[in-house]
mmCIF file of C-alpha atoms and ligand atoms in Angstrom:
data_model
loop_
_atom_site.group_PDB
_atom_site.id
_atom_site.type_symbol
_atom_site.label_atom_id
_atom_site.label_comp_id
_atom_site.label_asym_id
_atom_site.label_seq_id
_atom_site.Cartn_x
_atom_site.Cartn_y
_atom_site.Cartn_z
ATOM 1 C CA MET A 1 104.781 80.808 103.103
ATOM 2 C CA GLU A 2 107.670 80.251 105.466
ATOM 3 C CA THR A 3 110.969 81.480 104.054
ATOM 4 C CA MET A 4 113.717 78.908 104.594
ATOM 5 C CA TRP A 5 117.191 80.072 105.628
ATOM 6 C CA ILE A 6 119.711 77.894 103.751
ATOM 7 C CA SER A 7 123.451 77.736 104.488
ATOM 8 C CA SER A 8 126.045 77.534 101.742
ATOM 9 C CA GLU A 9 126.583 73.847 102.634
ATOM 10 C CA GLN A 10 123.014 72.978 101.634
ATOM 11 C CA LEU A 11 122.994 74.232 98.057
ATOM 12 C CA ASP A 12 121.371 71.022 96.835
ATOM 13 C CA ARG A 13 118.186 72.001 98.695
ATOM 14 C CA ALA A 14 118.191 75.439 97.090
ATOM 15 C CA ALA A 15 118.805 73.865 93.660
ATOM 16 C CA GLN A 16 115.866 71.500 94.159
ATOM 17 C CA LEU A 17 113.629 74.426 95.048
ATOM 18 C CA LEU A 18 114.671 76.218 91.849
ATOM 19 C CA GLN A 19 113.934 73.065 89.854
ATOM 20 C CA SER A 20 110.482 72.938 91.399
ATOM 21 C CA LYS A 21 109.837 76.548 90.154
ATOM 22 C CA ALA A 22 110.212 78.227 93.536
ATOM 23 C CA VAL A 23 111.873 81.620 94.037
ATOM 24 C CA VAL A 24 115.188 81.549 95.927
ATOM 25 C CA ALA A 25 117.445 84.456 96.923
ATOM 26 C CA PHE A 26 121.209 83.920 96.635
ATOM 27 C CA PRO A 27 124.406 85.967 96.914
ATOM 28 C CA THR A 28 126.363 87.220 93.919
ATOM 29 C CA GLU A 29 129.517 89.354 93.965
ATOM 30 C CA THR A 30 127.413 92.507 93.382
ATOM 31 C CA VAL A 31 124.182 92.232 95.409
ATOM 32 C CA TYR A 32 121.811 89.402 96.399
ATOM 33 C CA GLY A 33 119.707 88.141 93.503
ATOM 34 C CA LEU A 34 116.163 86.764 93.520
ATOM 35 C CA GLY A 35 116.446 83.664 91.369
ATOM 36 C CA ALA A 36 113.999 81.500 89.479
ATOM 37 C CA ASP A 37 114.076 79.116 86.502
ATOM 38 C CA ALA A 38 114.310 81.390 83.428
ATOM 39 C CA THR A 39 112.541 78.816 81.266
ATOM 40 C CA SER A 40 109.374 78.741 83.388
ATOM 41 C CA SER A 41 106.671 81.448 83.198
ATOM 42 C CA GLN A 42 105.241 80.276 86.485
ATOM 43 C CA ALA A 43 108.601 80.603 88.243
ATOM 44 C CA ILE A 44 109.282 84.047 86.754
ATOM 45 C CA ARG A 45 105.876 85.373 87.731
ATOM 46 C CA GLY A 46 106.843 84.455 91.295
ATOM 47 C CA ILE A 47 109.777 86.906 91.090
ATOM 48 C CA TYR A 48 107.678 89.823 89.845
ATOM 49 C CA GLN A 49 105.087 89.118 92.489
ATOM 50 C CA ALA A 50 107.506 88.864 95.417
ATOM 51 C CA LYS A 51 109.300 92.095 94.470
ATOM 52 C CA GLY A 52 106.222 94.036 93.393
ATOM 53 C CA ARG A 53 108.137 94.706 90.184
ATOM 54 C CA PRO A 54 106.457 96.261 87.110
ATOM 55 C CA SER A 55 106.201 93.561 84.457
ATOM 56 C CA ASP A 56 107.719 95.744 81.702
ATOM 57 C CA ASN A 57 111.096 95.655 83.437
ATOM 58 C CA PRO A 58 113.067 92.654 82.114
ATOM 59 C CA LEU A 59 115.350 90.409 84.158
ATOM 60 C CA ILE A 60 119.010 89.425 83.880
ATOM 61 C CA VAL A 61 119.610 85.742 83.115
ATOM 62 C CA HIS A 62 122.505 84.250 85.087
ATOM 63 C CA ILE A 63 124.623 81.401 83.762
ATOM 64 C CA ALA A 64 127.429 79.297 85.243
ATOM 65 C CA GLN A 65 129.152 78.126 82.045
ATOM 66 C CA ARG A 66 129.793 79.650 78.644
ATOM 67 C CA SER A 67 128.205 76.581 77.067
ATOM 68 C CA GLN A 68 124.818 77.854 78.300
ATOM 69 C CA LEU A 69 125.097 80.921 76.036
ATOM 70 C CA MET A 70 124.045 79.179 72.870
ATOM 71 C CA GLU A 71 120.779 78.104 74.499
ATOM 72 C CA LEU A 72 119.929 81.769 75.031
ATOM 73 C CA THR A 73 121.167 83.749 72.043
ATOM 74 C CA THR A 74 121.463 83.307 68.299
ATOM 75 C CA HIS A 75 124.715 85.204 67.921
ATOM 76 C CA VAL A 76 127.680 86.206 70.080
ATOM 77 C CA PRO A 77 129.431 89.107 68.306
ATOM 78 C CA PRO A 78 133.248 89.356 68.583
ATOM 79 C CA LYS A 79 133.088 92.295 70.990
ATOM 80 C CA ALA A 80 130.831 90.297 73.307
ATOM 81 C CA GLN A 81 133.357 87.484 73.179
ATOM 82 C CA GLN A 82 136.174 89.867 74.103
ATOM 83 C CA LEU A 83 134.194 91.280 77.020
ATOM 84 C CA MET A 84 133.341 87.816 78.305
ATOM 85 C CA ASP A 85 136.991 86.741 78.033
ATOM 86 C CA GLN A 86 138.072 89.697 80.108
ATOM 87 C CA PHE A 87 135.258 90.273 82.599
ATOM 88 C CA TRP A 88 133.384 86.988 83.127
ATOM 89 C CA PRO A 89 132.711 85.735 85.637
ATOM 90 C CA GLY A 90 132.125 89.264 86.955
ATOM 91 C CA PRO A 91 129.870 92.295 87.309
ATOM 92 C CA LEU A 92 129.133 92.810 83.608
ATOM 93 C CA THR A 93 125.738 92.079 82.029
ATOM 94 C CA ILE A 94 125.706 91.779 78.244
ATOM 95 C CA ILE A 95 122.588 92.329 76.110
ATOM 96 C CA LEU A 96 122.364 90.127 73.019
ATOM 97 C CA ASN A 97 119.598 89.050 70.666
ATOM 98 C CA VAL A 98 117.408 86.449 72.319
ATOM 99 C CA LYS A 99 116.916 83.017 70.809
ATOM 100 C CA ARG A 100 113.218 82.388 70.227
ATOM 101 C CA GLN A 101 111.543 80.509 73.036
ATOM 102 C CA ALA A 102 114.816 80.160 74.939
ATOM 103 C CA VAL A 103 113.319 81.677 78.064
ATOM 104 C CA ALA A 104 109.845 82.456 79.380
ATOM 105 C CA PRO A 105 108.486 85.635 77.710
ATOM 106 C CA GLU A 106 108.186 87.323 81.132
ATOM 107 C CA VAL A 107 112.000 87.294 81.461
ATOM 108 C CA THR A 108 112.582 89.663 78.546
ATOM 109 C CA ALA A 109 109.325 91.567 79.040
ATOM 110 C CA GLY A 110 108.573 91.127 75.354
ATOM 111 C CA LEU A 111 111.898 92.531 74.049
ATOM 112 C CA SER A 112 113.830 90.761 71.285
ATOM 113 C CA THR A 113 116.958 91.026 73.389
ATOM 114 C CA ILE A 114 118.183 89.282 76.525
ATOM 115 C CA ALA A 115 120.479 90.389 79.363
ATOM 116 C CA ILE A 116 123.021 87.722 80.356
ATOM 117 C CA ARG A 117 125.646 87.598 83.081
ATOM 118 C CA MET A 118 127.992 85.090 84.712
ATOM 119 C CA PRO A 119 128.361 86.116 88.373
ATOM 120 C CA ASP A 120 131.723 85.857 90.127
ATOM 121 C CA HIS A 121 130.576 84.131 93.299
ATOM 122 C CA PRO A 122 131.127 80.455 94.169
ATOM 123 C CA ILE A 123 127.642 80.047 95.697
ATOM 124 C CA ALA A 124 125.897 81.601 92.702
ATOM 125 C CA LEU A 125 127.931 79.560 90.215
ATOM 126 C CA ASN A 126 127.399 76.276 92.092
ATOM 127 C CA LEU A 127 123.716 76.904 92.577
ATOM 128 C CA ILE A 128 123.109 77.685 88.884
ATOM 129 C CA ALA A 129 125.150 74.643 87.835
ATOM 130 C CA GLN A 130 123.281 72.354 90.248
ATOM 131 C CA ALA A 131 119.898 73.715 89.179
ATOM 132 C CA GLY A 132 120.925 72.842 85.620
ATOM 133 C CA ARG A 133 119.090 75.712 83.944
ATOM 134 C CA PRO A 134 119.553 79.440 83.340
ATOM 135 C CA ILE A 135 118.458 81.455 86.359
ATOM 136 C CA ALA A 136 116.726 84.804 85.980
ATOM 137 C CA ALA A 137 117.490 87.082 88.914
ATOM 138 C CA PRO A 138 116.834 90.732 89.647
ATOM 139 C CA SER A 139 118.188 92.234 92.838
ATOM 140 C CA ALA A 140 116.439 90.635 95.820
ATOM 141 C CA ASN A 141 114.842 93.780 97.264
ATOM 142 C CA THR A 142 111.284 95.037 97.259
ATOM 143 C CA SER A 143 110.986 97.177 94.122
ATOM 144 C CA GLY A 144 112.201 100.717 94.824
ATOM 145 C CA LYS A 145 114.260 99.829 97.906
ATOM 146 C CA PRO A 146 118.074 99.705 98.035
ATOM 147 C CA SER A 147 119.454 96.387 96.741
ATOM 148 C CA PRO A 148 120.357 93.868 99.460
ATOM 149 C CA THR A 149 123.997 93.227 100.286
ATOM 150 C CA THR A 150 123.330 90.740 103.108
ATOM 151 C CA ALA A 151 120.893 87.847 103.572
ATOM 152 C CA GLN A 152 119.279 89.792 106.438
ATOM 153 C CA HIS A 153 118.450 92.665 104.053
ATOM 154 C CA VAL A 154 116.636 90.147 101.849
ATOM 155 C CA MET A 155 114.762 88.799 104.885
ATOM 156 C CA ASP A 156 113.798 92.370 105.906
ATOM 157 C CA ASP A 157 112.109 92.886 102.516
ATOM 158 C CA LEU A 158 110.863 89.460 101.452
ATOM 159 C CA ASP A 159 110.317 87.258 104.516
ATOM 160 C CA GLY A 160 107.238 85.133 103.892
ATOM 161 C CA LYS A 161 107.160 86.006 100.173
ATOM 162 C CA ILE A 162 109.849 83.663 98.821
ATOM 163 C CA ALA A 163 110.738 80.004 99.361
ATOM 164 C CA ALA A 164 114.306 80.423 100.614
ATOM 165 C CA ILE A 165 117.417 82.537 101.081
ATOM 166 C CA VAL A 166 120.928 81.162 100.701
ATOM 167 C CA ASP A 167 123.149 82.992 103.181
ATOM 168 C CA GLY A 168 126.570 83.818 101.755
ATOM 169 C CA GLY A 169 127.505 86.733 104.011
ATOM 170 C CA GLU A 170 128.134 90.227 102.684
ATOM 171 C CA THR A 171 128.476 90.794 98.956
ATOM 172 C CA GLY A 172 131.741 92.216 97.651
ATOM 173 C CA VAL A 173 131.082 94.957 95.086
ATOM 174 C CA GLY A 174 127.919 96.260 96.735
ATOM 175 C CA LEU A 175 126.463 97.854 93.567
ATOM 176 C CA GLU A 176 124.806 96.062 90.654
ATOM 177 C CA SER A 177 126.520 94.955 87.458
ATOM 178 C CA THR A 178 127.254 97.212 84.503
ATOM 179 C CA VAL A 179 124.716 96.620 81.717
ATOM 180 C CA ILE A 180 126.027 96.937 78.142
ATOM 181 C CA ASP A 181 123.962 96.559 74.968
ATOM 182 C CA LEU A 182 125.835 94.869 72.123
ATOM 183 C CA THR A 183 122.865 94.715 69.772
ATOM 184 C CA SER A 184 123.199 98.397 68.776
ATOM 185 C CA ASP A 185 125.699 99.675 66.156
ATOM 186 C CA VAL A 186 127.897 101.170 68.831
ATOM 187 C CA PRO A 187 128.058 99.237 72.133
ATOM 188 C CA THR A 188 126.038 101.201 74.686
ATOM 189 C CA ILE A 189 126.340 101.198 78.458
ATOM 190 C CA LEU A 190 122.759 101.296 79.756
ATOM 191 C CA ARG A 191 123.611 101.148 83.450
ATOM 192 C CA PRO A 192 126.972 101.977 85.076
ATOM 193 C CA GLY A 193 128.091 99.313 87.547
ATOM 194 C CA GLY A 194 130.873 97.115 88.871
ATOM 195 C CA VAL A 195 132.957 97.261 85.660
ATOM 196 C CA SER A 196 133.909 100.840 84.724
ATOM 197 C CA ALA A 197 133.385 102.409 81.282
ATOM 198 C CA GLU A 198 137.136 103.033 81.155
ATOM 199 C CA ALA A 199 137.854 99.300 81.590
ATOM 200 C CA ILE A 200 135.276 98.397 78.922
ATOM 201 C CA MET A 201 136.707 100.901 76.443
ATOM 202 C CA SER A 202 140.209 99.613 76.918
ATOM 203 C CA CYS A 203 138.852 96.165 75.995
ATOM 204 C CA ILE A 204 136.592 96.892 72.990
ATOM 205 C CA GLY A 205 137.146 100.550 72.023
ATOM 206 C CA PRO A 206 134.539 103.328 71.935
ATOM 207 C CA VAL A 207 131.193 102.889 73.661
ATOM 208 C CA GLU A 208 128.195 105.132 74.118
ATOM 209 C CA VAL A 209 126.843 105.825 77.552
ATOM 210 C CA THR A 210 123.170 106.573 78.098
ATOM 211 C CA SER A 211 122.063 108.591 81.078
ATOM 212 C CA GLY A 212 119.412 106.030 81.949
ATOM 213 C CA ASP A 213 117.272 109.094 82.535
ATOM 214 C CA LYS A 214 113.904 108.143 83.951
ATOM 215 C CA GLN A 215 112.338 111.182 82.255
ATOM 216 C CA SER A 216 113.139 109.834 78.801
ATOM 217 C CA SER A 217 109.980 108.446 77.250
ATOM 218 C CA ALA A 218 111.428 105.286 75.729
ATOM 219 C CA PRO A 219 114.330 104.150 77.890
ATOM 220 C CA LYS A 220 116.522 101.459 76.348
ATOM 221 C CA SER A 221 116.952 99.759 79.703
ATOM 222 C CA PRO A 222 113.435 99.770 81.076
ATOM 223 C CA GLY A 223 114.542 99.442 84.694
ATOM 224 C CA MET A 224 116.232 102.818 84.641
ATOM 225 C CA LYS A 225 112.983 104.788 84.476
ATOM 226 C CA TYR A 226 111.689 103.673 87.856
ATOM 227 C CA ARG A 227 112.468 105.203 91.215
ATOM 228 C CA HIS A 228 115.230 103.113 92.648
ATOM 229 C CA TYR A 229 117.534 102.425 95.522
ATOM 230 C CA SER A 230 115.620 104.686 97.875
ATOM 231 C CA PRO A 231 115.086 104.581 101.604
ATOM 232 C CA ASP A 232 111.905 106.200 102.925
ATOM 233 C CA GLN A 233 113.634 109.283 104.321
ATOM 234 C CA PRO A 234 114.867 112.020 101.960
ATOM 235 C CA VAL A 235 118.471 111.597 100.855
ATOM 236 C CA TRP A 236 120.754 114.579 100.197
ATOM 237 C CA ILE A 237 124.129 114.358 98.496
ATOM 238 C CA VAL A 238 126.864 116.469 100.090
ATOM 239 C CA GLU A 239 130.066 117.303 98.260
ATOM 240 C CA THR A 240 132.223 119.474 100.487
ATOM 241 C CA ASP A 241 130.111 121.998 102.380
ATOM 242 C CA TRP A 242 129.222 119.688 105.269
ATOM 243 C CA SER A 243 129.229 122.357 108.003
ATOM 244 C CA ASP A 244 126.886 124.687 106.083
ATOM 245 C CA VAL A 245 124.432 121.924 105.184
ATOM 246 C CA VAL A 246 124.346 120.509 108.704
ATOM 247 C CA ALA A 247 123.871 123.956 110.266
ATOM 248 C CA LYS A 248 120.996 124.830 107.911
ATOM 249 C CA LEU A 249 119.182 121.567 108.532
ATOM 250 C CA LEU A 250 119.574 121.767 112.307
ATOM 251 C CA LYS A 251 118.069 125.266 112.206
ATOM 252 C CA LYS A 252 115.048 123.818 110.397
ATOM 253 C CA GLY A 253 114.641 121.248 113.159
ATOM 254 C CA GLU A 254 115.674 118.228 111.070
ATOM 255 C CA LYS A 255 117.188 115.162 112.697
ATOM 256 C CA ILE A 256 120.288 114.362 110.690
ATOM 257 C CA GLY A 257 121.642 110.943 109.711
ATOM 258 C CA ILE A 258 125.073 110.925 108.057
ATOM 259 C CA LEU A 259 126.532 108.294 105.720
ATOM 260 C CA ALA A 260 130.134 109.288 105.042
ATOM 261 C CA SER A 261 133.779 108.407 105.553
ATOM 262 C CA ASP A 262 135.207 108.315 109.087
ATOM 263 C CA ASP A 263 136.865 111.737 108.862
ATOM 264 C CA VAL A 264 133.520 113.418 108.094
ATOM 265 C CA LEU A 265 131.636 111.453 110.763
ATOM 266 C CA SER A 266 134.129 112.449 113.459
ATOM 267 C CA GLN A 267 133.268 116.147 112.882
ATOM 268 C CA PHE A 268 129.531 115.751 113.498
ATOM 269 C CA GLN A 269 129.262 113.296 116.393
ATOM 270 C CA THR A 270 127.048 115.677 118.382
ATOM 271 C CA GLU A 271 124.982 117.135 115.522
ATOM 272 C CA ALA A 272 123.926 113.828 113.952
ATOM 273 C CA VAL A 273 121.319 111.540 115.548
ATOM 274 C CA ALA A 274 122.769 108.568 113.636
ATOM 275 C CA THR A 275 125.881 107.866 111.567
ATOM 276 C CA TYR A 276 127.118 105.016 109.359
ATOM 277 C CA SER A 277 130.673 104.726 108.105
ATOM 278 C CA LEU A 278 131.531 104.436 104.421
ATOM 279 C CA GLY A 279 135.099 103.599 105.408
ATOM 280 C CA ALA A 280 138.281 105.499 104.794
ATOM 281 C CA GLN A 281 138.374 108.887 103.106
ATOM 282 C CA SER A 282 138.093 108.852 99.295
ATOM 283 C CA ASP A 283 137.886 105.043 99.042
ATOM 284 C CA VAL A 284 135.067 104.673 96.534
ATOM 285 C CA THR A 285 135.396 100.877 96.421
ATOM 286 C CA GLN A 286 134.635 100.634 100.116
ATOM 287 C CA ALA A 287 131.940 103.334 99.896
ATOM 288 C CA SER A 288 130.204 101.369 97.115
ATOM 289 C CA GLN A 289 130.285 98.186 99.160
ATOM 290 C CA LEU A 290 128.693 99.928 102.151
ATOM 291 C CA LEU A 291 126.286 102.369 100.455
ATOM 292 C CA TYR A 292 123.094 100.265 100.370
ATOM 293 C CA SER A 293 123.715 98.824 103.805
ATOM 294 C CA GLY A 294 124.126 102.356 105.164
ATOM 295 C CA LEU A 295 120.958 103.653 103.495
ATOM 296 C CA ARG A 296 119.006 100.764 104.983
ATOM 297 C CA ALA A 297 120.528 101.207 108.437
ATOM 298 C CA LEU A 298 119.932 104.969 108.624
ATOM 299 C CA ASP A 299 116.397 104.563 107.324
ATOM 300 C CA LYS A 300 115.642 102.587 110.504
ATOM 301 C CA THR A 301 116.815 105.390 112.814
ATOM 302 C CA GLU A 302 114.990 108.513 113.990
ATOM 303 C CA ALA A 303 116.799 110.615 111.349
ATOM 304 C CA THR A 304 114.404 112.734 109.273
ATOM 305 C CA ILE A 305 116.977 113.338 106.542
ATOM 306 C CA ILE A 306 119.978 111.315 105.365
ATOM 307 C CA LEU A 307 123.125 113.100 104.173
ATOM 308 C CA VAL A 308 125.453 111.049 101.986
ATOM 309 C CA GLN A 309 128.982 111.802 100.833
ATOM 310 C CA ALA A 310 129.581 112.427 97.113
ATOM 311 C CA HIS A 311 132.493 110.884 95.197
ATOM 312 C CA PRO A 312 134.160 111.976 91.935
ATOM 313 C CA LYS A 313 132.448 110.514 88.870
ATOM 314 C CA THR A 314 135.301 108.406 87.540
ATOM 315 C CA GLY A 315 135.775 104.632 87.542
ATOM 316 C CA LEU A 316 133.464 102.971 90.072
ATOM 317 C CA GLY A 317 132.503 106.500 91.231
ATOM 318 C CA VAL A 318 130.197 106.756 88.193
ATOM 319 C CA ALA A 319 128.079 103.830 89.417
ATOM 320 C CA TYR A 320 128.208 105.013 93.035
ATOM 321 C CA MET A 321 126.952 108.496 92.097
ATOM 322 C CA ASN A 322 124.333 107.063 89.702
ATOM 323 C CA ARG A 323 122.751 105.042 92.539
ATOM 324 C CA LEU A 324 123.070 107.887 94.992
ATOM 325 C CA GLU A 325 121.418 110.370 92.623
ATOM 326 C CA LYS A 326 118.549 107.948 92.113
ATOM 327 C CA ALA A 327 118.170 107.448 95.863
ATOM 328 C CA SER A 328 118.046 111.207 96.366
ATOM 329 C CA SER A 329 115.551 112.084 93.637
ATOM 330 C CA GLN A 330 112.051 112.494 94.966
ATOM 331 C CA CYS A 331 109.969 111.435 91.968
HETATM 332 O O1 TXA B 1 124.363 92.877 89.690
HETATM 333 C C1 TXA B 1 123.277 92.693 89.154
HETATM 334 O O2 TXA B 1 123.079 92.974 87.942
HETATM 335 C C2 TXA B 1 122.145 92.109 90.007
HETATM 336 C C3 TXA B 1 122.574 90.709 90.428
HETATM 337 C C4 TXA B 1 121.496 89.996 91.195
HETATM 338 O O3 TXA B 1 122.972 89.970 89.302
HETATM 339 N N1 TXA B 1 120.915 92.088 89.277
HETATM 340 C C5 TXA B 1 120.224 93.215 88.989
HETATM 341 O O4 TXA B 1 119.035 93.011 88.324
HETATM 342 O O5 TXA B 1 120.592 94.336 89.287
HETATM 343 P P1 TXA B 1 117.896 94.101 88.179
HETATM 344 O O6 TXA B 1 116.730 93.389 87.676
HETATM 345 O O7 TXA B 1 117.742 94.817 89.464
HETATM 346 O O8 TXA B 1 118.412 95.054 87.053
HETATM 347 C C6 TXA B 1 118.442 94.593 85.701
HETATM 348 C C7 TXA B 1 118.605 95.766 84.773
HETATM 349 C C8 TXA B 1 117.346 96.601 84.708
HETATM 350 O O9 TXA B 1 117.710 97.972 84.627
HETATM 351 C C9 TXA B 1 116.676 96.105 83.423
HETATM 352 O O10 TXA B 1 115.823 97.045 82.860
HETATM 353 C C10 TXA B 1 117.888 95.821 82.565
HETATM 354 O O11 TXA B 1 118.833 95.269 83.445
HETATM 355 N N2 TXA B 1 117.592 94.852 81.482
HETATM 356 C C11 TXA B 1 117.289 93.533 81.596
HETATM 357 N N3 TXA B 1 117.059 92.984 80.382
HETATM 358 C C12 TXA B 1 117.233 93.968 79.475
HETATM 359 C C13 TXA B 1 117.143 94.026 78.064
HETATM 360 N N4 TXA B 1 116.828 92.961 77.331
HETATM 361 N N5 TXA B 1 117.379 95.216 77.465
HETATM 362 C C14 TXA B 1 117.711 96.302 78.200
HETATM 363 N N6 TXA B 1 117.825 96.307 79.549
HETATM 364 C C15 TXA B 1 117.582 95.162 80.177
HETATM 365 MG MG1 MG B 2 117.308 96.065 91.042
#
């Protein structure tokens, strides 16, 4: 199939495609999503197929208005309400009990719960509203690859496999939403993301945080057990000892690609075969926005190993390091 490139002025065409059960990529404030009608099994199977995604990994359902909630869930607990008041639209996905037959069974992968989010992006909100139905959307990458933060990234992975891409430029946050489960006794963060645990706790009090460890046999958030966010080349995380690491790798004959802030890059202009800037020193917001783009860019170079700068694990740094650790693990 020919993948259509749709501008933000032609959202009605994208909405019509969604209504006709086609799969359409669109920008959100986190990463590009791969959308389809959440009420149609046929449409949802198109998502799994295009991404090569295992069918036991459920999808997030995106809505444009709060009024759509009651079509999807039987109960919105008070803490969910508080979180929605504070963080929606925004990078927070909330897991609630699913209403029977509200969505195609493939969306929830057989779970009794459903992940719901209202994205903070005018194109996403308009598109969902115009389509007039809840839109299931995982990140619009081939399974296992870094999530796309531009329409071109989506094209690189899925050209010919989906009906259309709506081009909305670069996404803002750059990492996926935080996923929080409100069906357990204590609210549990299943995936760190665009809204920090600190911000969530100041809204609703104590929360648990799971490691999302892919070794665990029965992960609560099924997606966390798969290899994720990875370019083809090995990725190493570097904290401070840049000179030592670079020297050792050069001795072994590796060709080094570096993804780091400008001050680090300026020290290794001759040693590295390729570099990509994560912006100013210690700006984790900017580093998060550029991380996936940088992994994709360096993966296309002659580098045989990619070195990436670590950040402290606080605030957005928790999500940044979570994605980076997944990209660097070799299983
Ligand atoms: O920012 C985002 O969240 C992006 C944009 C497009 O909205 N979407 C995204 O979707 O990252 P995806 O499919 O790549 O990740 C969804 C995560 C997976 O880890 C999945 O296992 C988890 O949410 N999930 C979905 N439904 C769930 C459920 N009912 N219970 C537990 N985890 C669930
Ligand atoms: Mg994903």
